[in-house]
Amino acid sequence: MKTHRYSPHSDKPFFFLFFFQDDFEFRSKPFAAGPVYLSRIDSFEKLTRGEDVKSVYMLNLCTKDVDCEFLPGDTLAILPRNDENEVDSLLFRLNVDSVSDNRYCLVDDCEKPFNIPKHVPREGTLRNVFMSHINIRSMLKKVFLKKLLFYTTDCEERRVLEDCASANSKQYELLISECPTLLHILDRFPSCSPPIELILHYSSPLLPRYFSIASSPLQKDTLSIIFSVVEFENSLKGVCTGWLEKLLNVQQSKVPFYFRKPTGFRMDSPEESRVLIAAGTGIAPFLGFLRHKSLLEKPKKLGGTYLYYGCRYKEGDFLCAEELRKYVSNGILAALYPAFSRESTSKCYVQNELSKGRDMLVDLILNDGALVYVCGNKSVAKDVKETLVECFAEHLRVDVADAAKIIGSLIKEKKYLVDTWL
Ligand SMILES: Cc1cc2nc3c(=O)[nH]c(=O)nc-3n(C[C@H](O)[C@H](O)[C@H](O)COP(=O)(O)OP(=O)(O)OC[C@H]3O[C@@H](n4cnc5c(N)ncnc54)[C@H](O)[C@@H]3O)c2cc1C
Ligand SMILES: NC(=O)c1ccc[n+]([C@@H]2O[C@H](COP(=O)([O-])OP(=O)(O)OC[C@H]3O[C@@H](n4cnc5c(N)ncnc54)[C@H](OP(=O)(O)O)[C@@H]3O)[C@@H](O)[C@H]2O)c1
C-alpha cells in the first residue's frame, strides 16, 4: 500500500492573511448547492446587551458577485478557520513552527507508516493545513492516545497515558474533560513529542458550520446571518463563532461560504398563513421570511404570519425587537407573542404562549391551513411539539394519542416543519 511522505522545503515565504484556492478545493463541503463564495463583511451589529445573555451578532455580507438563488429559510455553510493563536501554540509545541510557513509537497512513499488523509492538501504549508484543513479540537480517541505512548519519554506520563488509553479506563473521560484538545493533551504530557505525520494521520477535517439566512433574496447585494458565540467553561470559544467574532474587528475581512442544498424548511409561497415558533437565534430564518414578505410587490394577497418568540429578557436578548414590532404595526406580522424566560421567578417559554392562545392556534392550523415552523434547539422542538399535541387534544376534546396522530400527519404532509440543532 502506498503512503505519503511529508517533506517540507523552504522556498517561498507565506502570509496567511489571505485565503488560497486550495483552502476551498480540498475542504469538505457537505450538501453544497453551488460554488464557494468569498464575501466581504459589509457591516455587523451586536444584538444582545447586559449580563446573563450570550453574545449574538447580525453579520451582513456583501454579495455583489454572488448568485443569490435562495429562498427565505435556506441555510448557508461557512468554512471557518481555526484560531491563529491556538495554531501557533500547537505548531510550536509540535516543534514545527520554524518550517510551518515553508511549502511542502506530499510524495508517495511505501515505507512511511502513516497515511496522510485526503483532507490534507497534497501541496501547501503546514500552517495553512492547521488553519484551514484539520479540526485541531477533535476528540482524542483512545487509539490516538495509545500511539502517543510511543513518543512519550517520561515514565509517569507514560503510565497515566497507558491507563487512560486502556479499554475500560474511567480515567479516559476525566482526562478528556480536563484536556479537550490536542494542545491541552500535549501540555499535560510535556515529554510527549509526536511526529507531525502522526497528527495528520489521525486528524479529521475542519467541517463547515451552517447558519440560517436572515435576509431576503430581494435585498440587494446583502446577505445576513445571526450567530451566537459559543463559549466553553475553559474560556475557549466555538471554532466558527469565535473566528467570526474576531473577524468583525478586522478591516476588509472576508468570509468563505456556500449555499446549502435546500430542505423543506423555506418560504416558497408567501400567500399561505404561517405560525412561526422560535427560541434564541432560531429567529434567524423567520427574520428572512418577514423581510422577504415586506419586500414583495403589493397588492399580492399574503397569508397571516403569527410569531411566537422565546428569549431570556425583554431588553437583553429580544433579538431585532424593534424590527419585529415594526412588522406588527405595518401588518407583515399578524401577531407577535414574545415569551421571556428570565424576567420573573417562574419561567415563561413559547410553550406557555402557545397554550394561552390554544383555540385560535388550532383553528389557524386546522381551518386556515396555516403552516407551522419551529426553529431553535432540539429540546425546544420536542417540548413545543408536546405542547401542540396538548393544545389539539384539549381544543378538539380528543385524547393525546389522537392529537399526536394529527400532528404526525401534519409533519408527513410537510405542514409542520422543524429546523433544529443540538
Ligand atoms: C441547519 C442549521 C442551521 C443553523 N443555524 C444557525 C444560526 O442561524 N445561528 C447560529 O448561531 N447557529 C446556527 N447553527 C449552529 C451552527 O452551525 C454551529 O454549530 C454553531 O454556531 C457552533 O459552531 P462553532 O464552530 O462556533 O462551535 P464548535 O467549535 O463547533 O463547538 C460546538 C460544540 O459546542 C457544544 N455546544 C455547547 N453549547 C452549544 C450551543 N449553544 N450551540 C452550538 N454548540 C454548542 C457542542 O458540543 C458542539 O459540538 C445551525 C446549525 C444547523 C445544523
Ligand atoms: N436553522 C436552524 O436549525 C437553526 C437556526 C438558528 C439557531 N439554531 C440553533 O438554535 C439554538 C438556539 O440557541 P440560543 O443559544 O440562541 O438560545 P438561548 O439563548 O439558549 O435560548 C433562547 C430561549 O429559549 C429558552 N429555552 C431553553 N430551553 C427551552 C425549551 N425546552 N423550550 C422552550 N424554550 C426554551 C431559553 O430559556 P432559559 O435559557 O432561560 O431556560 C431562552 O429564553 C442553538 O442551538 C442554535 O444553534 C438552529
Coordinates of C-alpha atoms and ligand atoms in Angstrom, one line a residue:
M1 CA 0.0 0.0 0.0
K2 CA 1.3 3.4 -0.8
T3 CA 1.6 6.0 1.9
H4 CA 2.7 9.6 1.7
R5 CA 5.8 11.3 2.9
Y6 CA 5.6 14.8 4.3
S7 CA 8.6 16.7 3.0
P8 CA 8.9 20.4 3.9
H9 CA 11.2 22.5 1.8
S10 CA 11.8 26.2 2.2
D11 CA 11.5 28.2 -0.9
K12 CA 8.6 30.6 -0.6
P13 CA 7.6 32.6 2.4
F14 CA 3.9 32.9 3.0
F15 CA 1.5 35.3 4.6
F16 CA -1.7 34.0 6.0
L17 CA -4.0 37.0 5.8
F18 CA -5.4 35.6 2.6
F19 CA -7.2 32.5 1.5
F20 CA -5.7 30.2 -1.0
Q21 CA -7.5 28.4 -3.7
D22 CA -6.8 25.0 -2.1
D23 CA -8.5 26.2 1.0
F24 CA -11.8 25.6 -0.7
E25 CA -10.9 22.9 -3.2
F26 CA -9.7 20.5 -0.6
R27 CA -12.2 21.3 2.1
S28 CA -15.1 19.1 2.8
K29 CA -18.3 20.8 1.6
P30 CA -21.3 18.6 2.5
F31 CA -24.7 19.4 0.9
A32 CA -23.1 22.2 -1.3
A33 CA -25.7 23.6 -3.8
G34 CA -23.1 25.6 -5.7
P35 CA -19.6 27.1 -5.5
V36 CA -17.8 28.7 -2.6
Y37 CA -18.0 32.5 -2.5
L38 CA -15.7 34.8 -0.6
S39 CA -17.6 37.8 0.6
R40 CA -16.6 40.9 2.4
I41 CA -18.2 41.7 5.7
D42 CA -20.2 44.8 5.0
S43 CA -21.4 45.6 8.5
F44 CA -22.4 43.9 11.7
E45 CA -24.4 44.6 14.8
K46 CA -24.3 43.2 18.3
L47 CA -27.9 42.2 19.1
T48 CA -27.6 41.4 22.8
R49 CA -26.6 43.5 25.7
G50 CA -26.2 43.3 29.5
E51 CA -25.4 40.3 31.7
D52 CA -26.6 36.7 31.6
V53 CA -27.1 36.7 27.8
K54 CA -25.0 35.2 25.0
S55 CA -23.1 37.4 22.6
V56 CA -25.2 37.4 19.4
Y57 CA -24.4 39.3 16.2
M58 CA -26.1 40.1 13.0
L59 CA -23.5 39.8 10.2
N60 CA -24.1 41.3 6.8
L61 CA -22.1 40.1 3.9
C62 CA -21.6 42.0 0.6
T63 CA -23.0 39.7 -2.1
K64 CA -22.4 41.9 -5.2
D65 CA -20.7 39.0 -7.1
V66 CA -22.8 36.2 -5.6
D67 CA -25.5 34.3 -7.4
C68 CA -28.1 34.6 -4.6
E69 CA -30.5 31.9 -5.6
F70 CA -32.0 31.0 -2.3
L71 CA -35.4 31.3 -0.6
P72 CA -36.1 32.5 2.9
G73 CA -35.4 29.6 5.3
D74 CA -32.4 28.3 3.4
T75 CA -29.1 28.0 5.1
L76 CA -25.5 28.8 4.1
A77 CA -22.4 26.9 5.2
I78 CA -19.4 28.9 6.4
L79 CA -15.9 27.5 6.0
P80 CA -14.2 28.6 9.2
R81 CA -10.5 28.8 10.1
N82 CA -9.0 27.7 13.4
D83 CA -7.9 30.3 15.9
E84 CA -4.5 31.7 14.9
N85 CA -3.1 31.7 18.5
E86 CA -4.1 28.2 19.1
V87 CA -2.5 27.1 15.8
D88 CA 0.7 29.0 16.6
S89 CA 0.9 27.3 20.0
L90 CA 0.2 23.9 18.5
L91 CA 2.9 24.3 15.8
F92 CA 5.4 25.4 18.4
R93 CA 4.6 22.5 20.7
L94 CA 4.9 20.1 17.8
N95 CA 8.3 21.5 17.0
V96 CA 7.4 22.5 13.5
D97 CA 7.0 26.3 14.0
S98 CA 10.3 27.0 12.1
V99 CA 9.1 25.2 9.0
S100 CA 5.4 25.8 9.2
D101 CA 5.5 28.6 6.5
N102 CA 7.6 26.6 4.1
R103 CA 5.9 24.9 1.2
Y104 CA 5.7 21.2 1.2
C105 CA 4.5 18.6 -1.2
L106 CA 3.4 15.1 -0.3
V107 CA 5.2 12.3 -2.2
D108 CA 4.2 8.7 -2.4
D109 CA 6.3 6.6 -0.1
C110 CA 5.6 2.9 0.7
E111 CA 7.9 2.8 3.6
K112 CA 6.3 5.5 5.8
P113 CA 4.0 4.2 8.4
F114 CA 1.4 7.0 8.3
N115 CA -1.1 7.5 5.6
I116 CA -1.9 11.2 5.2
P117 CA -5.7 11.6 4.8
K118 CA -7.4 13.1 1.8
H119 CA -8.5 16.3 3.6
V120 CA -4.8 17.4 3.8
P121 CA -3.9 19.2 0.6
R122 CA -1.1 17.5 -1.4
E123 CA 0.8 20.7 -1.5
G124 CA 0.8 23.8 0.7
T125 CA 2.2 24.9 4.0
L126 CA 1.8 23.3 7.4
R127 CA 0.4 26.5 8.8
N128 CA -2.4 26.5 6.2
V129 CA -3.2 22.9 6.9
F130 CA -3.6 23.7 10.6
M131 CA -5.5 26.9 10.0
S132 CA -8.0 25.7 7.4
H133 CA -8.0 21.9 6.9
I134 CA -7.8 19.9 10.1
N135 CA -10.0 20.0 13.1
I136 CA -7.5 20.8 15.8
R137 CA -10.2 20.4 18.5
S138 CA -11.3 16.9 17.5
M139 CA -12.0 14.3 20.1
L140 CA -8.9 12.5 21.1
K141 CA -9.7 8.8 20.7
K142 CA -8.0 6.1 22.8
V143 CA -6.3 4.7 19.7
F144 CA -4.6 8.0 19.2
L145 CA -3.6 8.2 22.9
K146 CA -2.1 4.8 22.6
K147 CA 0.1 5.9 19.7
L148 CA 1.2 8.9 21.7
L149 CA 2.8 6.4 24.2
F150 CA 5.5 5.7 21.6
Y151 CA 6.6 9.3 21.7
T152 CA 6.4 9.9 25.4
T153 CA 9.7 9.5 27.3
D154 CA 8.7 10.3 31.0
C155 CA 7.8 7.1 32.9
E156 CA 5.0 8.6 35.0
E157 CA 3.4 10.3 32.0
R158 CA 3.6 7.0 30.1
R159 CA 1.8 5.3 33.0
V160 CA -1.0 7.8 33.0
L161 CA -1.4 7.8 29.2
E162 CA -1.4 4.0 29.2
D163 CA -4.0 3.9 31.9
C164 CA -6.3 6.4 30.1
A165 CA -5.9 4.6 26.8
S166 CA -6.8 1.2 28.2
A167 CA -10.1 -0.4 27.2
N168 CA -12.2 0.0 30.4
S169 CA -10.5 3.1 31.7
K170 CA -12.5 5.5 33.8
Q171 CA -9.6 7.9 33.7
Y172 CA -10.1 8.5 30.0
E173 CA -13.3 10.5 30.4
L174 CA -11.7 12.5 33.2
L175 CA -8.6 13.2 31.0
I176 CA -10.7 14.3 28.0
S177 CA -12.9 16.6 30.1
E178 CA -9.7 18.3 31.6
C179 CA -7.8 18.2 28.3
P180 CA -10.4 18.6 25.5
T181 CA -7.9 19.4 22.7
L182 CA -4.6 18.1 21.4
L183 CA -2.9 21.2 22.7
H184 CA -4.2 20.5 26.2
I185 CA -3.0 16.9 26.0
L186 CA 0.5 18.0 24.9
D187 CA 0.6 20.4 27.8
R188 CA -0.5 17.7 30.2
F189 CA 2.3 15.4 28.9
P190 CA 5.3 17.6 28.4
S191 CA 7.7 14.7 27.5
C192 CA 5.4 13.7 24.6
S193 CA 6.8 14.7 21.2
P194 CA 4.8 13.1 18.4
P195 CA 5.9 13.4 14.7
I196 CA 3.7 15.7 12.5
E197 CA 2.8 12.7 10.3
L198 CA 1.0 11.0 13.3
I199 CA -1.0 14.2 14.0
L200 CA -2.0 14.5 10.3
H201 CA -2.8 10.8 10.1
Y202 CA -5.3 10.9 13.0
S203 CA -6.7 14.3 12.1
S204 CA -10.3 14.9 11.0
P205 CA -11.3 17.6 8.5
L206 CA -12.4 21.0 9.6
L207 CA -16.1 21.0 8.7
P208 CA -18.3 23.9 7.6
R209 CA -20.8 25.3 10.1
Y210 CA -24.4 26.1 9.0
F211 CA -26.3 29.3 9.5
S212 CA -29.9 30.2 8.6
I213 CA -30.1 33.1 6.2
A214 CA -31.7 36.0 8.0
S215 CA -32.3 38.2 4.9
S216 CA -34.4 38.1 1.8
P217 CA -33.1 37.3 -1.7
L218 CA -34.8 40.6 -2.7
Q219 CA -32.4 42.6 -0.5
K220 CA -29.9 44.0 -2.9
D221 CA -26.2 42.9 -2.5
T222 CA -26.5 41.8 1.0
L223 CA -26.9 38.5 2.9
S224 CA -27.3 38.3 6.6
I225 CA -26.9 35.7 9.3
I226 CA -27.4 35.8 13.1
F227 CA -24.8 34.0 15.1
S228 CA -24.5 33.3 18.8
V229 CA -20.9 33.0 20.1
V230 CA -20.4 29.6 21.7
E231 CA -18.4 29.9 24.9
F232 CA -17.0 27.0 26.8
E233 CA -16.2 26.9 30.5
N234 CA -12.4 26.7 29.9
S235 CA -12.6 30.2 28.1
L236 CA -12.3 28.7 24.6
K237 CA -14.9 29.9 22.1
G238 CA -16.5 27.9 19.3
V239 CA -14.3 27.4 16.3
C240 CA -16.5 29.2 13.8
T241 CA -18.4 31.7 16.0
G242 CA -15.2 32.6 17.9
W243 CA -13.5 33.1 14.5
L244 CA -16.4 35.2 13.1
E245 CA -16.4 37.4 16.2
K246 CA -12.7 38.1 15.8
L247 CA -13.1 38.9 12.0
L248 CA -15.6 41.6 12.9
N249 CA -12.8 43.7 14.2
V250 CA -10.5 43.3 11.1
Q251 CA -11.0 45.7 8.2
Q252 CA -11.9 44.2 4.9
S253 CA -12.3 40.7 6.3
K254 CA -13.9 38.1 4.0
V255 CA -16.0 35.0 4.8
P256 CA -16.0 31.9 2.6
F257 CA -19.4 30.3 2.3
Y258 CA -21.6 28.3 0.1
F259 CA -25.4 27.8 -0.1
R260 CA -26.5 24.5 1.4
K261 CA -29.0 22.4 -0.6
P262 CA -32.4 23.4 0.5
T263 CA -34.5 21.3 2.9
G264 CA -38.3 21.8 3.0
F265 CA -37.8 24.5 5.7
R266 CA -38.4 27.5 3.5
M267 CA -41.0 30.1 2.5
D268 CA -41.9 29.3 -1.1
S269 CA -45.5 30.5 -1.1
P270 CA -46.0 33.8 0.8
E271 CA -49.7 33.7 0.3
E272 CA -50.1 30.9 2.9
S273 CA -50.6 31.6 6.6
R274 CA -47.8 30.6 8.9
V275 CA -47.3 30.0 12.6
L276 CA -43.6 30.6 13.4
I277 CA -42.1 29.4 16.7
A278 CA -38.6 30.3 17.6
A279 CA -36.2 30.5 20.6
G280 CA -33.0 32.5 20.7
T281 CA -31.1 32.6 17.4
G282 CA -33.8 30.4 16.0
I283 CA -35.4 33.7 15.0
A284 CA -32.9 34.0 12.1
P285 CA -34.8 32.2 9.3
F286 CA -38.1 33.9 10.3
L287 CA -36.5 37.3 10.1
G288 CA -35.7 36.2 6.5
F289 CA -39.4 35.3 6.0
L290 CA -40.6 38.7 7.3
R291 CA -38.0 40.8 5.4
H292 CA -38.9 38.9 2.3
K293 CA -42.7 39.4 2.8
S294 CA -42.1 43.1 3.4
L295 CA -40.3 43.5 0.1
L296 CA -42.7 41.6 -2.1
E297 CA -44.7 43.5 -4.6
K298 CA -48.1 44.6 -3.3
P299 CA -51.0 44.1 -3.6
K300 CA -50.4 40.4 -3.6
K301 CA -52.6 38.5 -1.1
L302 CA -50.3 37.5 1.7
G303 CA -51.1 35.0 4.4
G304 CA -51.2 36.0 8.0
T305 CA -47.9 35.3 9.9
Y306 CA -48.0 34.7 13.7
L307 CA -44.7 34.7 15.5
Y308 CA -44.1 33.1 18.9
Y309 CA -40.6 34.0 20.1
G310 CA -38.8 32.9 23.3
C311 CA -35.8 34.7 24.8
R312 CA -34.4 35.4 28.2
Y313 CA -35.1 39.1 28.8
K314 CA -37.2 41.9 27.3
E315 CA -34.1 44.2 27.0
G316 CA -31.0 41.9 26.9
D317 CA -31.7 39.4 24.1
F318 CA -35.0 40.1 22.4
L319 CA -33.3 39.9 19.1
C320 CA -34.4 42.5 16.5
A321 CA -37.3 43.6 18.7
E322 CA -37.7 47.0 17.0
E323 CA -37.9 45.4 13.6
L324 CA -40.4 42.8 14.7
R325 CA -42.6 45.5 16.3
K326 CA -42.4 47.4 13.0
Y327 CA -43.7 44.3 11.2
V328 CA -46.6 44.2 13.6
S329 CA -47.5 47.8 13.0
N330 CA -47.4 47.5 9.2
G331 CA -49.3 44.2 9.2
I332 CA -46.5 42.0 7.9
L333 CA -46.9 40.2 11.2
A334 CA -50.5 39.4 12.2
A335 CA -49.3 38.9 15.8
L336 CA -46.1 38.7 17.9
Y337 CA -46.1 36.6 21.1
P338 CA -42.9 37.1 23.0
A339 CA -42.0 34.8 26.0
F340 CA -39.4 35.9 28.4
S341 CA -37.8 33.1 30.4
R342 CA -35.8 35.1 33.0
E343 CA -37.9 38.2 33.7
S344 CA -39.6 36.6 36.7
T345 CA -39.1 33.7 39.1
S346 CA -41.3 31.5 37.0
K347 CA -40.1 30.5 33.5
C348 CA -42.2 31.7 30.6
Y349 CA -41.4 29.7 27.4
V350 CA -43.0 29.8 24.0
Q351 CA -45.0 26.8 25.1
N352 CA -46.8 28.9 27.6
E353 CA -47.8 31.4 24.9
L354 CA -48.9 28.6 22.6
S355 CA -51.1 27.1 25.3
K356 CA -52.7 30.5 26.2
G357 CA -53.8 31.0 22.6
R358 CA -54.7 27.4 22.1
D359 CA -58.1 27.8 20.4
M360 CA -57.0 30.5 17.9
L361 CA -53.9 28.4 17.2
V362 CA -55.7 25.1 16.4
D363 CA -58.2 27.0 14.4
L364 CA -55.5 28.7 12.4
I365 CA -53.7 25.4 11.7
L366 CA -56.8 23.2 11.0
N367 CA -59.2 25.6 9.4
D368 CA -57.0 28.2 7.8
G369 CA -54.3 25.6 6.8
A370 CA -51.6 27.7 8.5
L371 CA -48.2 26.0 8.2
V372 CA -46.2 25.5 11.4
Y373 CA -42.4 26.2 11.5
V374 CA -40.3 25.6 14.6
C375 CA -36.6 26.7 14.9
G376 CA -34.3 26.5 17.9
N377 CA -32.5 23.7 19.7
K378 CA -33.7 20.1 19.9
S379 CA -35.3 20.4 23.3
V380 CA -37.3 23.4 22.3
A381 CA -38.6 21.5 19.2
K382 CA -39.5 18.5 21.4
D383 CA -41.3 20.5 24.0
V384 CA -43.1 22.6 21.5
K385 CA -44.4 19.5 19.8
E386 CA -45.7 18.1 23.1
T387 CA -47.5 21.4 23.9
L388 CA -49.1 21.5 20.4
V389 CA -50.3 17.9 20.9
E390 CA -51.9 19.0 24.2
C391 CA -53.4 22.1 22.6
F392 CA -55.0 19.9 19.9
A393 CA -56.2 17.3 22.4
E394 CA -57.9 20.0 24.6
H395 CA -59.4 22.0 21.8
L396 CA -60.7 19.1 19.9
R397 CA -61.6 17.1 23.0
V398 CA -59.7 14.0 21.8
D399 CA -57.1 12.0 23.7
V400 CA -53.4 12.8 23.4
A401 CA -52.7 9.8 21.2
D402 CA -55.2 11.0 18.6
A403 CA -53.9 14.6 18.8
A404 CA -50.4 13.2 18.3
K405 CA -51.6 11.5 15.2
I406 CA -52.9 14.8 13.8
I407 CA -49.6 16.4 14.4
G408 CA -47.9 13.3 12.9
S409 CA -49.9 13.8 9.7
L410 CA -49.1 17.5 9.5
I411 CA -45.5 16.5 9.7
K412 CA -46.0 13.9 6.9
E413 CA -47.7 16.5 4.7
K414 CA -44.9 18.9 5.3
K415 CA -47.2 21.3 7.0
Y416 CA -45.2 21.2 10.3
L417 CA -41.6 21.9 9.6
V418 CA -38.7 21.9 12.0
D419 CA -35.1 23.1 11.8
T420 CA -33.1 22.4 14.9
W421 CA -29.5 21.9 16.1
L422 CA -28.1 20.2 19.2
Ligands
LIG1 C1 -29.3 23.8 9.8 C2 -28.5 24.5 10.9 C3 -28.7 25.9 11.0 C4 -28.0 26.6 11.9 N1 -28.3 28.0 12.0 C5 -27.6 28.7 13.0 C6 -27.9 30.1 13.1 O1 -28.6 30.7 12.3 N2 -27.2 30.8 14.1 C7 -26.4 30.1 15.0 O2 -25.8 30.8 15.8 N3 -26.1 28.8 14.9 C8 -26.7 28.1 13.9 N4 -26.5 26.7 13.8 C9 -25.4 26.1 14.6 C10 -24.0 26.4 13.9 O3 -24.0 25.7 12.7 C11 -22.8 26.0 14.7 O4 -22.9 24.6 15.1 C12 -22.7 26.8 16.0 O5 -22.6 28.2 15.6 C13 -21.4 26.5 16.7 O6 -20.3 26.5 15.9 P1 -18.8 26.7 16.4 O7 -17.9 26.3 15.4 O8 -18.7 28.1 16.9 O9 -18.7 25.8 17.7 P2 -17.8 24.4 17.7 O10 -16.4 24.7 17.9 O11 -18.3 23.5 16.6 O12 -18.4 23.9 19.1 C14 -19.7 23.5 19.1 C15 -19.8 22.4 20.1 O13 -20.0 23.0 21.3 C16 -21.0 22.4 22.0 N5 -22.1 23.4 22.3 C17 -22.5 23.7 23.6 N6 -23.4 24.7 23.5 C18 -23.7 25.0 22.2 C19 -24.6 25.9 21.5 N7 -25.4 26.7 22.1 N8 -24.5 25.9 20.2 C20 -23.7 25.1 19.5 N9 -22.9 24.3 20.1 C21 -22.8 24.2 21.5 C22 -21.4 21.2 21.2 O14 -20.8 20.0 21.7 C23 -20.9 21.4 19.9 O15 -20.4 20.3 19.2 C24 -27.2 26.0 12.8 C25 -27.0 24.6 12.7 C26 -27.6 23.9 11.7 C27 -27.4 22.4 11.6
LIG2 N1 -31.9 26.5 11.3 C1 -31.5 26.0 12.4 O1 -31.5 24.8 12.7 C2 -31.1 27.0 13.5 C3 -31.1 28.4 13.2 C4 -30.7 29.2 14.3 C5 -30.3 28.7 15.5 N2 -30.3 27.3 15.7 C6 -30.0 26.7 17.0 O2 -30.9 27.1 17.9 C7 -30.4 27.1 19.2 C8 -30.8 28.5 19.9 O3 -29.9 28.7 20.9 P1 -29.6 30.1 21.5 O4 -28.3 30.0 22.2 O5 -29.8 31.2 20.5 O6 -30.8 30.2 22.5 P2 -30.8 30.5 24.1 O7 -30.5 31.9 24.2 O8 -30.0 29.5 24.8 O9 -32.3 30.2 24.4 C9 -33.4 31.1 23.9 C10 -34.6 30.9 24.8 O10 -35.1 29.6 24.8 C11 -35.4 29.2 26.1 N3 -35.5 27.8 26.2 C12 -34.5 26.9 26.7 N4 -35.0 25.6 26.7 C13 -36.2 25.7 26.2 C14 -37.2 24.7 26.0 N5 -37.0 23.4 26.2 N6 -38.4 25.1 25.5 C15 -38.6 26.4 25.2 N7 -37.7 27.4 25.4 C16 -36.5 27.0 25.9 C17 -34.3 29.9 26.9 O11 -34.7 29.9 28.3 P3 -33.7 29.6 29.5 O12 -32.3 29.7 29.0 O13 -34.0 30.7 30.5 O14 -34.0 28.3 30.0 C18 -34.3 31.2 26.3 O15 -35.3 32.0 26.8 C19 -28.9 26.9 19.0 O16 -28.6 25.6 19.3 C20 -28.6 27.2 17.6 O17 -27.5 26.6 17.0 C21 -30.7 26.5 14.7

